[in-house]
mmCIF file of C-alpha atoms in Angstrom:
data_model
loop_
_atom_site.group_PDB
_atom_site.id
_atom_site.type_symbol
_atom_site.label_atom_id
_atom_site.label_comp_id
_atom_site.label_asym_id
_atom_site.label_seq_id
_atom_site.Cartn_x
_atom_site.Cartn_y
_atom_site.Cartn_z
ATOM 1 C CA UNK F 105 -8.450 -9.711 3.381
ATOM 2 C CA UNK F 106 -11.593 -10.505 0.972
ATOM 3 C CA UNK F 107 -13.644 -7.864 0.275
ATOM 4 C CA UNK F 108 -11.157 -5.168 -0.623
ATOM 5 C CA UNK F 109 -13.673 -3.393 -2.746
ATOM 6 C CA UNK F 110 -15.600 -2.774 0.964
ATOM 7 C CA UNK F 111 -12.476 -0.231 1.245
ATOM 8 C CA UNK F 112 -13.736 1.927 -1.332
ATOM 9 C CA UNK F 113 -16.365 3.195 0.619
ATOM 10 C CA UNK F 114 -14.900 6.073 1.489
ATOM 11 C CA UNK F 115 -14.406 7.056 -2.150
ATOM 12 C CA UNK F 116 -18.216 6.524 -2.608
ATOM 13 C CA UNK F 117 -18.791 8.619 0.386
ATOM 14 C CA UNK F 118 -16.502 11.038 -0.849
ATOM 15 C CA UNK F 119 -17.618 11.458 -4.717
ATOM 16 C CA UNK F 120 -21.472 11.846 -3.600
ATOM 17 C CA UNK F 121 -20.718 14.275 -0.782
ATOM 18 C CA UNK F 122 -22.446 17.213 -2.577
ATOM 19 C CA UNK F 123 -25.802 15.035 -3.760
ATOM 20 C CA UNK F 124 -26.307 12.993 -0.760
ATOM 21 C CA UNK F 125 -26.833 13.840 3.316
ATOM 22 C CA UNK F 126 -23.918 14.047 5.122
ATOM 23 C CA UNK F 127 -25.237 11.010 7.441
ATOM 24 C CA UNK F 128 -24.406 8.665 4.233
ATOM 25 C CA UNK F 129 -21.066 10.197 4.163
ATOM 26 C CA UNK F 130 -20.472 9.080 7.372
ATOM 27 C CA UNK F 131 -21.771 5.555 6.900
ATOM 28 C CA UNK F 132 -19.513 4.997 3.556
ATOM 29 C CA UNK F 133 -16.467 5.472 5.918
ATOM 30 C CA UNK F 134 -17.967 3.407 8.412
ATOM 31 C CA UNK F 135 -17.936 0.691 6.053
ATOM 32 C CA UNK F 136 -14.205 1.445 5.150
ATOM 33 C CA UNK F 137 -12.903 2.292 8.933
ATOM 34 C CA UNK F 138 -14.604 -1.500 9.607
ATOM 35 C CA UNK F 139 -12.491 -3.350 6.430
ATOM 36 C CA UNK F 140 -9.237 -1.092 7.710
ATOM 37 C CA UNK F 141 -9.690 -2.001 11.298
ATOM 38 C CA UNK F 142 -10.619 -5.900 9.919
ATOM 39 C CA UNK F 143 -7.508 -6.304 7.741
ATOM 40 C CA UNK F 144 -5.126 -5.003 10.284
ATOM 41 C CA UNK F 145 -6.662 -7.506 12.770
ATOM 42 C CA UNK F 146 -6.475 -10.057 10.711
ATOM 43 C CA UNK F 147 -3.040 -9.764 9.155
ATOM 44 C CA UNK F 148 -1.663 -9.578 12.763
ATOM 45 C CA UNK F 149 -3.990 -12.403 14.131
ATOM 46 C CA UNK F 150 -2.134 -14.258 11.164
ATOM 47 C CA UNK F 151 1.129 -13.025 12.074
ATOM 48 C CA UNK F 152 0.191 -14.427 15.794
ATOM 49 C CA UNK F 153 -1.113 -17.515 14.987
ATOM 50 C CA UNK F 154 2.498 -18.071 12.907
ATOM 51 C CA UNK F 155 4.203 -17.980 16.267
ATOM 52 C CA UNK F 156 6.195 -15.105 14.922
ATOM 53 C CA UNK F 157 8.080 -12.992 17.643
ATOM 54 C CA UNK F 158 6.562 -9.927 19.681
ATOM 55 C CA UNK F 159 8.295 -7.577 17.387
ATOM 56 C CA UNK F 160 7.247 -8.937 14.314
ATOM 57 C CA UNK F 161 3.719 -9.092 15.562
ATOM 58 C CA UNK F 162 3.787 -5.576 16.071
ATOM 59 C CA UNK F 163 5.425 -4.779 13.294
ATOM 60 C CA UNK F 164 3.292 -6.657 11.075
ATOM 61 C CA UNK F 165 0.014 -4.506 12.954
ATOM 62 C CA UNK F 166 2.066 -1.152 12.116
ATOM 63 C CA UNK F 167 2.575 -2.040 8.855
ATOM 64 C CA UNK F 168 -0.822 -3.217 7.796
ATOM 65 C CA UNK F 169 -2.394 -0.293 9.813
ATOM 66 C CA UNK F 170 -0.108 2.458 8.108
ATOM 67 C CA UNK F 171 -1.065 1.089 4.471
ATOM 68 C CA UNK F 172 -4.552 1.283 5.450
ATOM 69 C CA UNK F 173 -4.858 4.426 6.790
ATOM 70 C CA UNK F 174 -2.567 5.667 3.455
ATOM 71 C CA UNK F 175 -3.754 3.500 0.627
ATOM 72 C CA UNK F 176 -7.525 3.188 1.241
ATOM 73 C CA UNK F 177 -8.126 6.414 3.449
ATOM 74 C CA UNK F 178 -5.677 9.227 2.838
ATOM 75 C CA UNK F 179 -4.927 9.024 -0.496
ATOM 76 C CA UNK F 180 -8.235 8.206 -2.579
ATOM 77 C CA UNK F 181 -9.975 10.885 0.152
ATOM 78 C CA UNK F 182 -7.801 13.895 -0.941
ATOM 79 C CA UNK F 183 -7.543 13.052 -4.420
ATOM 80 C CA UNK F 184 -11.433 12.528 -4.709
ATOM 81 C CA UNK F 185 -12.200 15.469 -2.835
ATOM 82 C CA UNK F 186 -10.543 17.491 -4.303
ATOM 83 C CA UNK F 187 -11.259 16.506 -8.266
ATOM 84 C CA UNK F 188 -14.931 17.001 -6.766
ATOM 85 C CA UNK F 189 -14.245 20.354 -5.853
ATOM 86 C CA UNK F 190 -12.957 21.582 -8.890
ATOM 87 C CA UNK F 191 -15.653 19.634 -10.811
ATOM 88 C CA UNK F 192 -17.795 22.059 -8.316
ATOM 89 C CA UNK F 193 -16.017 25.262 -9.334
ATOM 90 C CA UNK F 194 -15.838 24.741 -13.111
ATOM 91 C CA UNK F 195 -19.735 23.914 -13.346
ATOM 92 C CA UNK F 196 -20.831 27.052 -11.806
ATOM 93 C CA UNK F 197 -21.648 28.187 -14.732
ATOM 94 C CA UNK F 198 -23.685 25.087 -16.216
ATOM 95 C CA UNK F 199 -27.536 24.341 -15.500
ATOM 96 C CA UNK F 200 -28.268 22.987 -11.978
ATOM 97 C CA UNK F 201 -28.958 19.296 -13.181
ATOM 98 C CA UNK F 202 -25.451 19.446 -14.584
ATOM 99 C CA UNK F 203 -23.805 21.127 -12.193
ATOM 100 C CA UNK F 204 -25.483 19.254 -9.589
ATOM 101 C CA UNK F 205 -24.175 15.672 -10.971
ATOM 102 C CA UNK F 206 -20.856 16.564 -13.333
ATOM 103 C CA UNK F 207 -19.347 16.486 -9.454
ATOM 104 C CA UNK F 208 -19.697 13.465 -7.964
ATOM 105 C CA UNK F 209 -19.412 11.491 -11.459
ATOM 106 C CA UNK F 210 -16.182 12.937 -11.870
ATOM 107 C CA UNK F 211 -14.794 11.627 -7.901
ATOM 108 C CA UNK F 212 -17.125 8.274 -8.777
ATOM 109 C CA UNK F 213 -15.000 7.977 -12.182
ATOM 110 C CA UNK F 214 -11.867 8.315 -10.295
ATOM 111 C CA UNK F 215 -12.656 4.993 -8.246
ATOM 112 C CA UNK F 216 -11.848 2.590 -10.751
ATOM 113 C CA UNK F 217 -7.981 4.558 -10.717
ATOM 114 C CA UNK F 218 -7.132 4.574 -6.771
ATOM 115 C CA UNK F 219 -5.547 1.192 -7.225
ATOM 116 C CA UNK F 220 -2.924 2.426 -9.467
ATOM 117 C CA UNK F 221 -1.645 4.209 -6.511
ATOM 118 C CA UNK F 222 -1.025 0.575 -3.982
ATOM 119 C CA UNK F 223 2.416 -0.154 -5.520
ATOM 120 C CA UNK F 224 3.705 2.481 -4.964
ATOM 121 C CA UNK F 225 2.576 3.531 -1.821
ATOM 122 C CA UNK F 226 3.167 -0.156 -0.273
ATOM 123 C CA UNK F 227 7.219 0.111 -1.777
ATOM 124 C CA UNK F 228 7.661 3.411 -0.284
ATOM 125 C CA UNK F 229 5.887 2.275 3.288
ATOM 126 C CA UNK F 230 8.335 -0.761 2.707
ATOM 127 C CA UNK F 231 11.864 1.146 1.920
ATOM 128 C CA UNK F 232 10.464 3.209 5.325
ATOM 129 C CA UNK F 233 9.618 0.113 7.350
ATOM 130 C CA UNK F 234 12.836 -1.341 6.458
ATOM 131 C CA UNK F 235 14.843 1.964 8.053
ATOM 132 C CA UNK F 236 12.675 2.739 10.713
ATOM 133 C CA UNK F 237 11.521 -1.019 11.811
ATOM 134 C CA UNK F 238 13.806 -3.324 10.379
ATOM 135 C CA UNK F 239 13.039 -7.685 10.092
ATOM 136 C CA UNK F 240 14.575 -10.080 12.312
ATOM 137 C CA UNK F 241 16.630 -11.817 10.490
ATOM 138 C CA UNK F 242 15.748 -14.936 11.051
ATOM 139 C CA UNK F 243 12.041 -14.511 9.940
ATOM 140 C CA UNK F 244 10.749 -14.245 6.554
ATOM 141 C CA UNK F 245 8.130 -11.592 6.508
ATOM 142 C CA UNK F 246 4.398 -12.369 5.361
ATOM 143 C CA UNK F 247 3.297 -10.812 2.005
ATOM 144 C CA UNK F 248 1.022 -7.611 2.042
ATOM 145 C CA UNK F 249 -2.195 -7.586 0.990
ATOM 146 C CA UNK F 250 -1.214 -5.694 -2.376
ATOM 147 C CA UNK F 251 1.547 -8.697 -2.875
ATOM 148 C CA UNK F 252 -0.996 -11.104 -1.838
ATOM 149 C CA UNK F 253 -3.415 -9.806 -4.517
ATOM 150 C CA UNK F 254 -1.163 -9.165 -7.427
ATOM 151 C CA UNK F 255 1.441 -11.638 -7.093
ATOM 152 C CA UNK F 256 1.046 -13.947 -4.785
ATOM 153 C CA UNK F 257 0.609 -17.270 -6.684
ATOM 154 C CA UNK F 258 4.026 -16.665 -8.746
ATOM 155 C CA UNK F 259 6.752 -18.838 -7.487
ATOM 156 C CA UNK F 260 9.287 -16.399 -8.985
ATOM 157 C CA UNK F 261 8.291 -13.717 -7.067
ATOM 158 C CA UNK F 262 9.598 -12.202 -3.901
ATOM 159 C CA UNK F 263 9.300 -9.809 -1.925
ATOM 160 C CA UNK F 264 10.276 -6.093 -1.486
ATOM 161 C CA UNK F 265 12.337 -6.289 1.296
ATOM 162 C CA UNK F 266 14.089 -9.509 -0.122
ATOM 163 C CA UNK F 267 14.156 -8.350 -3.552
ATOM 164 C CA UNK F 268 15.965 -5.244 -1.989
ATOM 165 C CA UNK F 269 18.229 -7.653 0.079
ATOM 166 C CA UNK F 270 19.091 -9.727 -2.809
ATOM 167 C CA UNK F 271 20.075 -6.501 -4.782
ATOM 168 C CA UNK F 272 22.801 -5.914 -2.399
ATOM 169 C CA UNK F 273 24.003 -8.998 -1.910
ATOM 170 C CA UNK F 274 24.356 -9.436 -5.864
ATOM 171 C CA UNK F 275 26.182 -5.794 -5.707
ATOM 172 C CA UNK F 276 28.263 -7.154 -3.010
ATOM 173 C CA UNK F 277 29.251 -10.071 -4.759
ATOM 174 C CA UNK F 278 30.096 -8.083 -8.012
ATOM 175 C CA UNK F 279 32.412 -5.405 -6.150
ATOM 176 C CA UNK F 280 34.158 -8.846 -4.674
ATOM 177 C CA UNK F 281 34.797 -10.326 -7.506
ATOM 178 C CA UNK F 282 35.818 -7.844 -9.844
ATOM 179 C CA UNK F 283 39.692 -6.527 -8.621
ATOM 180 C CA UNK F 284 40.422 -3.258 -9.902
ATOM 181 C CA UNK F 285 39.901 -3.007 -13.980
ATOM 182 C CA UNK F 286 39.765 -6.384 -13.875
ATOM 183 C CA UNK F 287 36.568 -7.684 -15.473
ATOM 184 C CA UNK F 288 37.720 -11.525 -15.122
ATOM 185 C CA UNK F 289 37.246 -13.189 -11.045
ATOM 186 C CA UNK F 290 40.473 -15.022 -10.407
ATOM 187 C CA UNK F 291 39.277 -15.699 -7.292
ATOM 188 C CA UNK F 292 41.216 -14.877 -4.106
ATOM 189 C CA UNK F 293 44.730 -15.530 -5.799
ATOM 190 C CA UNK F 294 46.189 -12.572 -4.882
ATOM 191 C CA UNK F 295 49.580 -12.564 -3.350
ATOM 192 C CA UNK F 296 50.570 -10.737 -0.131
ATOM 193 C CA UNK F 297 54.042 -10.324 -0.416
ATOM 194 C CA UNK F 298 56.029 -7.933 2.011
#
């Protein structure tokens, strides 16, 4: 969805906690509850309007909703916090202007870094969607919003869950073709003599 920078809120929210009332707070995850609740909406309205199966539907929802609540909530909100906190604890000791501000500069410096964390998140939710809450396999899955945004337009690229497929395949193939020492593929020639 457009607008992802709405979902750092939160992180705004979170890195000004000690300068600002706690009724801002509140508001800056607002603002990022509304883009999580938005992008999972639309990503299954999308999903929907595809004429995709029940399932996939609701897996799509799951999927978009678990990223959400991990990559833009969970994640940058513990992190933050708690780099703010020990910002808190070291400047004890400072004057109150710096102590004061060191804080929430330090969580509002760490914004610009949550990013880093979407790949890796979004493979591990997809190894765990593909266990728990596997594809049909007669649908192609849509790309995520962190595939959408970072690779989207490449023709060469594909996605987790096929890249994963087409791994296995390609080991499959390999162990097929390769009789025992052999390195050459003769090719089903084997003799079954009795």
């Amino acid at each position: 969805v457009k607008g992802r920078l709405v979902a750092y809120g939160s992180d705004i929210g979170e890195s000004v906690r000690p300068v600002v009332p706690s009724i801002i707070v509140r508001a800056c995850y607002g603002v990022t509850m509304s883009y999580m609740l938005a992008d999972v909406v639309y990503n299954t309205h999308t999903e929907y309007q595809k004429g995709s199966e029940p399932s996939l539907v609701a897996r799509t929802a799951a999927h978009a909703a678990t990223f959400q609540l991990v990559c833009n909530l969970t994640v940058p909100t513990v992190i933050i916090h708690q780099a703010v906190h020990t910002a808190q604890n070291l400047t004890k000791a400072m004057p109150p202007l710096a102590a004061k501000w060191i804080p929430p500069l330090v969580g509002l410096s760490l914004i610009p870094l949550m990013p880093l964390f979407d790949e890796p998140i979004e493979k591990l939710l997809e190894m765990g969607f593909k266990q728990v809450w596997r594809l049909p396999k007669s649908k192609k899955r849509r790309l995520t919003d962190y595939e959408v945004a970072t690779k989207g337009d490449d023709p060469t690229y594909t996605p987790v869950e096929e890249q994963l497929r087409h791994q296995g395949e390609e080991e499959q193939t390999e162990a097929l073709s390769a009789p025992e020492g052999s390195s050459s593929s003769s090719g089903g020639a084997e003799s079954s003599s009795g």
